[in-house]
Amino acid sequence: MRGRALAIVAAGTLAFVAVLAASTGAPADAAGERAAIASLGPWPPAQTRDASNRLSGRADAVALGEALFHSTRLSTVGGLRCATCHEPWRRFTDGRALALGAETGGRHTPSLLNVRLQRWFGWDGANDSLWSQSIRPMLDPREMRSDASRIAAALREDAALERLYSTAFGRGPPADDEAALVDVGKALAAYEETLTSERTPFDALRDAIVRGDADAAARYPAAARRGLRLFVGRGGCIACHSGANFSDGEFHRSRIVSRLPGGAPDNGRTLGVAKLLASPYSRSGRFSDDASGAAMPVPLAQAGAFRTPGLREVETTAPYMHDGSVANLCDAVLPHATTEGTAPAVLSSAERRDVVAFLRTLSAPREAIVDEAALGCR
């Protein structure tokens, strides 16, 4: 029986390769292509707890975190909430090139969808846990411009927040303002861990390939098939955009040279490492709940390097890049479709359109009609 099952899967794989070849006219490495595509899933991934956050995975903490996420009490800027920059209806981003809080920031607001799958947080990886990353914007003078005493007062004075806090912690808010700040960060993280993007047309294809279902695989759009082959093959995109979240979680030097508010160069990971080493909220610090005290190993500072963003819901979360300077998907692909500092393009215009067609299948289907011109492909 096992031999027959393997034969069925092998036949399905060959049939899928035939489907791909029919749309591209190119031969395929059946085993290599199938393995590469299979590595981009499954979706959704299994839930895991953050050992440094005792609230991780707890429903009562999620309820507190969601209330805090929408509360204006955490900011000194009138009406500003976490949800102001991470709007749920915008896939938890803001649609702006640069973040806007108390002042305009120097980087683009990334989506919070699938944020729990990251190892380092922020474009420069300045935080090694989601809860410490959640604390950062509250204290940032350019964003929420708050402090520990104001955050603690919100827990003590807002009846709804105090009740949710008591349910989650089994006691009232602490007298120590900084401890209350950390508790808020951990509750926010517990909520943000639940923000997972939906399954997509690509996931249906990937699962069909894994089970050897050529009929189901054949329903995937022809242009997206060609783009997928480029993504995992000659285009080399999968080298950085790997795994189920389409990100290796590492840092790579950007070809975009940007500046921070005030005009200083944005050195990316170099700044992030310095901030991480100075942070009182790291995984190895006194506020961590990880009994092992283990911290993420800090890599060498890389000037101008930024974390690889995940690609799920990429069609719905423009603009792109760490500074929000790229408006559409086709232009986002362009720098990666050329050899370093030279022309001509490694990928032709037609091939870039195919890659964009594939990238669009990483978003859940929407009823709204997408403006093709907004994709930037002509």
Coordinates of C-alpha atoms in Angstrom, one line a residue:
M1 CA 0.0 0.0 0.0
R2 CA 2.8 2.4 0.9
G3 CA 4.5 1.8 -2.5
R4 CA 1.3 2.5 -4.3
A5 CA 0.7 5.8 -2.3
L6 CA 4.3 6.9 -3.2
A7 CA 3.6 6.1 -6.9
I8 CA 0.4 8.2 -6.8
V9 CA 2.3 11.2 -5.3
A10 CA 5.1 10.8 -7.8
A11 CA 2.6 10.7 -10.6
G12 CA 0.9 13.8 -9.2
T13 CA 4.2 15.6 -9.1
L14 CA 5.0 14.7 -12.7
A15 CA 1.6 15.9 -13.7
F16 CA 2.1 19.2 -11.9
V17 CA 5.5 19.7 -13.6
A18 CA 3.7 19.1 -16.9
V19 CA 1.2 21.8 -15.9
L20 CA 4.0 24.2 -15.2
A21 CA 5.9 23.3 -18.3
A22 CA 2.8 23.8 -20.4
S23 CA 2.5 27.4 -19.2
T24 CA 6.2 28.2 -19.4
G25 CA 7.6 26.1 -22.2
A26 CA 10.6 25.3 -20.0
P27 CA 11.9 22.1 -18.6
A28 CA 11.6 21.6 -14.8
D29 CA 13.6 20.0 -12.0
A30 CA 10.6 18.1 -10.6
A31 CA 12.1 17.2 -7.2
G32 CA 13.8 20.5 -6.6
E33 CA 10.8 22.7 -7.7
R34 CA 8.4 20.6 -5.7
A35 CA 10.6 20.8 -2.5
A36 CA 11.1 24.6 -2.9
I37 CA 7.4 25.2 -3.3
A38 CA 6.5 22.9 -0.4
S39 CA 8.9 24.8 1.8
L40 CA 6.7 27.9 1.5
G41 CA 4.1 26.4 3.8
P42 CA 2.0 25.0 5.3
W43 CA -0.4 27.8 6.2
P44 CA -1.4 28.8 8.8
P45 CA 1.6 27.7 10.9
A46 CA 1.1 26.1 14.3
Q47 CA 0.7 28.5 17.3
T48 CA 3.7 28.6 19.6
R49 CA 4.1 30.5 22.9
D50 CA 6.7 33.1 23.6
A51 CA 8.7 31.9 26.6
S52 CA 9.7 35.4 27.5
N53 CA 6.0 36.5 27.9
R54 CA 3.9 34.7 30.5
L55 CA 0.8 36.2 28.9
S56 CA 1.5 34.6 25.5
G57 CA -1.3 32.4 24.2
R58 CA -3.8 33.4 27.0
A59 CA -7.3 34.4 26.0
D60 CA -7.7 36.8 28.9
A61 CA -4.5 38.6 28.0
V62 CA -5.6 38.8 24.4
A63 CA -8.8 40.6 25.5
L64 CA -6.7 43.1 27.5
G65 CA -4.3 43.6 24.7
E66 CA -7.0 44.2 22.2
A67 CA -8.6 46.9 24.4
L68 CA -5.2 48.5 24.9
F69 CA -4.5 48.4 21.2
H70 CA -7.6 50.6 20.6
S71 CA -7.1 52.8 23.7
T72 CA -6.1 56.5 23.4
R73 CA -4.9 56.4 27.0
L74 CA -1.5 55.1 26.0
S75 CA -0.5 58.3 24.2
T76 CA -0.1 62.0 25.0
V77 CA -1.1 62.8 21.4
G78 CA -4.8 63.4 21.2
G79 CA -6.7 60.5 19.7
L80 CA -3.5 58.5 18.8
R81 CA -3.8 54.7 19.4
C82 CA -1.8 51.7 18.3
A83 CA -4.6 51.2 15.8
T84 CA -4.0 54.6 14.3
C85 CA -0.9 53.4 12.5
H86 CA -1.9 49.7 12.4
E87 CA -5.5 50.0 11.1
P88 CA -7.2 46.7 11.0
W89 CA -9.1 47.5 7.7
R90 CA -5.7 48.3 6.1
R91 CA -4.3 44.9 7.1
F92 CA -2.8 46.5 10.2
T93 CA -0.7 49.1 8.5
D94 CA -1.5 52.8 7.6
G95 CA -1.0 53.2 3.8
R96 CA 1.5 56.0 4.3
A97 CA 5.0 56.1 3.0
L98 CA 6.3 57.2 6.5
A99 CA 4.8 56.6 9.9
L100 CA 2.9 59.6 11.4
G101 CA 2.5 59.9 15.1
A102 CA 3.3 63.0 17.2
E103 CA 5.7 63.8 14.2
T104 CA 6.5 62.2 10.9
G105 CA 8.9 59.3 11.3
G106 CA 11.7 58.1 9.2
R107 CA 10.4 54.6 8.3
H108 CA 7.4 52.9 6.8
T109 CA 4.8 51.3 9.1
P110 CA 4.9 47.5 8.5
S111 CA 1.8 45.4 8.8
L112 CA 1.3 43.5 12.1
L113 CA -0.1 40.5 10.3
N114 CA 2.0 37.4 11.1
V115 CA 4.3 39.4 13.3
R116 CA 4.6 36.5 15.8
L117 CA 6.7 34.6 13.2
Q118 CA 9.5 37.1 13.4
R119 CA 12.7 36.6 15.4
W120 CA 13.8 40.2 15.4
F121 CA 11.3 43.1 15.5
G122 CA 11.3 46.4 13.7
W123 CA 13.1 47.2 10.4
D124 CA 16.4 47.2 12.2
G125 CA 15.8 44.4 14.7
A126 CA 16.2 46.7 17.7
N127 CA 14.0 44.4 19.8
D128 CA 14.2 40.6 20.4
S129 CA 10.7 40.0 21.5
L130 CA 7.2 41.2 20.4
W131 CA 6.5 42.6 23.9
S132 CA 9.6 44.8 23.9
Q133 CA 8.8 46.0 20.4
S134 CA 5.3 46.9 21.6
I135 CA 6.7 49.1 24.3
R136 CA 8.9 51.1 21.9
P137 CA 6.3 53.2 20.1
M138 CA 4.7 54.2 23.4
L139 CA 7.9 55.7 24.6
D140 CA 9.1 57.1 21.3
P141 CA 8.8 61.0 21.3
R142 CA 8.0 60.9 17.6
E143 CA 5.2 58.4 17.9
M144 CA 3.0 58.1 21.0
R145 CA 5.2 60.3 23.2
S146 CA 4.2 58.7 26.5
D147 CA 6.0 57.4 29.6
A148 CA 5.6 54.6 32.2
S149 CA 3.7 56.8 34.6
R150 CA 1.0 57.7 32.1
I151 CA 0.7 54.0 31.0
A152 CA 0.4 52.9 34.6
A153 CA -2.3 55.6 35.3
A154 CA -4.3 54.3 32.3
L155 CA -4.5 50.9 34.0
R156 CA -5.4 52.3 37.4
E157 CA -7.9 55.0 36.3
D158 CA -9.7 53.4 33.4
A159 CA -12.3 51.1 34.8
A160 CA -12.6 48.8 31.8
L161 CA -8.8 48.5 31.5
E162 CA -8.4 47.8 35.2
R163 CA -11.1 45.1 35.1
L164 CA -9.4 43.4 32.1
Y165 CA -6.0 43.7 33.7
S166 CA -7.3 42.1 37.0
T167 CA -8.8 39.2 35.0
A168 CA -5.5 38.6 33.1
F169 CA -3.1 39.0 36.1
G170 CA -5.3 37.9 39.0
R171 CA -4.5 41.2 40.8
G172 CA -4.7 44.9 40.3
P173 CA -2.1 47.0 38.5
P174 CA 1.2 47.2 40.3
A175 CA 2.5 50.2 42.1
D176 CA 5.7 50.1 40.1
D177 CA 5.1 52.2 36.9
E178 CA 7.7 50.5 34.9
A179 CA 6.4 47.0 35.8
A180 CA 2.9 48.2 34.6
L181 CA 4.5 49.4 31.3
V182 CA 6.0 46.0 30.7
D183 CA 2.7 44.3 31.5
V184 CA 1.0 46.5 28.9
G185 CA 3.7 45.6 26.4
K186 CA 3.1 41.9 27.1
A187 CA -0.7 42.1 26.8
L188 CA -0.3 44.0 23.5
A189 CA 2.0 41.3 22.3
A190 CA -0.5 38.5 23.3
Y191 CA -3.1 40.2 21.1
E192 CA -0.7 40.9 18.2
E193 CA 0.3 37.2 18.2
T194 CA -3.3 36.4 17.1
L195 CA -3.1 38.6 13.9
T196 CA -2.6 35.9 11.2
S197 CA -3.4 36.5 7.6
E198 CA -5.8 34.3 5.7
R199 CA -5.1 31.4 3.4
T200 CA -4.5 32.4 -0.2
P201 CA -4.7 30.9 -3.7
F202 CA -1.0 30.1 -3.4
D203 CA -1.7 28.0 -0.3
A204 CA -4.2 26.0 -2.2
L205 CA -1.7 25.4 -4.9
R206 CA 1.1 24.5 -2.5
D207 CA -1.1 21.9 -0.7
A208 CA -2.2 20.4 -4.0
I209 CA 1.5 19.9 -5.0
V210 CA 2.3 18.3 -1.6
R211 CA -0.5 15.8 -2.0
G212 CA 0.1 15.3 -5.7
D213 CA -3.3 16.7 -6.9
A214 CA -2.6 17.8 -10.4
D215 CA -6.2 18.7 -11.1
A216 CA -6.3 21.2 -8.2
A217 CA -2.9 22.6 -9.2
A218 CA -4.1 23.2 -12.7
R219 CA -6.6 25.7 -11.4
Y220 CA -3.8 28.1 -10.4
P221 CA -3.4 31.1 -12.9
A222 CA -0.9 30.5 -15.7
A223 CA 0.9 33.9 -15.2
A224 CA 1.2 33.2 -11.5
R225 CA 2.6 29.7 -12.3
R226 CA 5.3 31.3 -14.4
G227 CA 6.0 33.9 -11.7
L228 CA 6.3 31.1 -9.1
R229 CA 8.9 29.3 -11.1
L230 CA 10.9 32.5 -11.4
F231 CA 10.5 33.1 -7.7
V232 CA 11.9 29.7 -6.6
G233 CA 14.2 29.4 -9.6
R234 CA 16.2 31.8 -11.8
G235 CA 14.9 34.9 -10.0
G236 CA 16.4 33.8 -6.7
C237 CA 13.7 35.5 -4.6
I238 CA 13.3 32.5 -2.3
A239 CA 16.9 33.0 -1.1
C240 CA 15.6 35.8 1.2
H241 CA 11.8 35.4 1.0
S242 CA 11.8 31.8 2.3
G243 CA 9.5 29.8 4.6
A244 CA 5.8 30.0 5.2
N245 CA 5.9 33.7 5.9
F246 CA 8.2 34.4 2.9
S247 CA 11.0 35.9 5.0
D248 CA 14.3 34.5 6.3
G249 CA 14.0 36.9 9.2
E250 CA 17.5 38.1 8.5
F251 CA 19.1 41.5 7.5
H252 CA 20.2 42.4 4.0
R253 CA 21.8 45.6 2.7
S254 CA 19.2 47.7 0.9
R255 CA 19.9 49.5 -2.3
I256 CA 17.8 52.3 -1.1
V257 CA 19.8 54.9 0.8
S258 CA 17.4 56.8 3.2
R259 CA 17.7 59.3 6.0
L260 CA 16.2 59.6 9.4
P261 CA 14.3 62.7 10.6
G262 CA 17.0 65.4 11.0
G263 CA 19.0 64.2 8.0
A264 CA 21.3 61.5 9.5
P265 CA 21.7 58.4 7.3
D266 CA 19.5 55.5 8.3
N267 CA 22.1 52.8 9.0
G268 CA 19.5 50.2 9.7
R269 CA 20.9 47.2 11.6
T270 CA 23.8 49.1 12.9
L271 CA 21.3 51.4 14.8
G272 CA 19.2 48.4 15.8
V273 CA 22.1 46.4 17.4
A274 CA 23.1 49.5 19.4
K275 CA 19.5 50.0 20.7
L276 CA 19.1 46.3 21.5
L277 CA 22.3 46.2 23.6
A278 CA 21.2 49.2 25.5
S279 CA 17.6 48.1 26.0
P280 CA 16.3 47.2 29.6
Y281 CA 13.6 45.2 27.9
S282 CA 15.6 42.5 26.1
R283 CA 14.9 38.8 26.5
S284 CA 17.9 38.4 28.8
G285 CA 16.8 41.3 31.0
R286 CA 15.0 41.3 34.4
F287 CA 11.5 41.8 32.8
S288 CA 11.7 38.6 30.7
D289 CA 9.7 35.6 31.8
D290 CA 12.0 33.2 30.2
A291 CA 13.5 31.2 33.1
S292 CA 16.5 30.2 31.0
G293 CA 17.5 33.8 30.6
A294 CA 18.5 33.1 27.0
A295 CA 18.8 36.0 24.6
M296 CA 18.9 35.8 20.9
P297 CA 22.5 35.9 19.6
V298 CA 23.2 39.3 18.3
P299 CA 24.8 39.3 14.8
L300 CA 27.3 41.8 13.7
A301 CA 26.0 45.3 13.0
Q302 CA 25.4 45.7 9.3
A303 CA 25.3 49.3 8.1
G304 CA 22.3 49.9 5.7
A305 CA 20.8 46.4 6.3
F306 CA 17.1 45.9 7.0
R307 CA 15.1 42.9 8.0
T308 CA 13.5 40.9 5.1
P309 CA 9.7 41.7 5.2
G310 CA 7.3 38.8 4.8
L311 CA 5.3 38.8 1.5
R312 CA 1.9 37.6 2.7
E313 CA -0.8 40.2 1.9
V314 CA 1.9 42.2 -0.1
E315 CA -0.7 43.3 -2.7
T316 CA -2.8 45.0 0.0
T317 CA -0.1 46.7 2.0
A318 CA 1.5 49.2 -0.3
P319 CA 3.7 51.2 -0.3
Y320 CA 6.9 49.2 0.0
M321 CA 10.5 49.2 1.4
H322 CA 11.7 50.3 4.8
D323 CA 11.2 54.0 3.8
G324 CA 7.9 53.5 1.9
S325 CA 9.5 55.0 -1.2
V326 CA 8.2 52.4 -3.7
A327 CA 4.5 52.8 -4.6
N328 CA 3.7 49.6 -6.5
L329 CA 4.6 46.0 -6.8
C330 CA 6.2 46.1 -10.2
D331 CA 8.6 48.8 -9.0
A332 CA 9.3 46.8 -5.8
V333 CA 10.4 43.8 -7.9
L334 CA 12.6 45.9 -10.2
P335 CA 15.6 46.5 -8.0
H336 CA 15.8 42.7 -7.3
A337 CA 15.4 41.9 -11.0
T338 CA 18.6 43.5 -12.1
T339 CA 22.2 42.6 -11.5
E340 CA 24.0 44.6 -8.9
G341 CA 24.4 48.2 -10.1
T342 CA 24.1 47.2 -13.8
A343 CA 21.7 46.6 -16.6
P344 CA 20.2 44.9 -18.5
A345 CA 17.5 43.3 -16.3
V346 CA 17.9 39.7 -15.2
L347 CA 14.2 39.5 -15.5
S348 CA 12.4 41.0 -18.5
S349 CA 9.4 43.3 -18.1
A350 CA 7.1 40.3 -19.0
E351 CA 8.8 38.2 -16.4
R352 CA 8.4 40.9 -13.8
R353 CA 4.7 41.0 -14.6
D354 CA 4.6 37.2 -14.0
V355 CA 6.3 37.6 -10.6
V356 CA 3.8 40.2 -9.7
A357 CA 1.0 37.9 -10.8
F358 CA 2.5 35.3 -8.4
L359 CA 2.9 37.8 -5.5
R360 CA -0.8 38.8 -5.9
T361 CA -1.7 35.2 -5.1
L362 CA -0.1 35.6 -1.6
S363 CA -3.1 37.8 -0.6
A364 CA -6.5 36.4 0.3
P365 CA -9.1 37.0 -2.5
R366 CA -11.0 40.3 -2.1
E367 CA -14.3 41.3 -3.6
A368 CA -13.0 44.7 -4.5
I369 CA -11.5 45.0 -8.0
V370 CA -7.8 45.8 -8.0
D371 CA -6.7 48.7 -10.1
E372 CA -4.2 47.1 -12.5
A373 CA -2.4 50.5 -13.0
A374 CA -1.7 50.7 -9.3
L375 CA 0.5 47.6 -9.6
G376 CA 2.8 49.6 -11.8
C377 CA 3.2 46.9 -14.5
R378 CA 2.8 48.1 -18.1

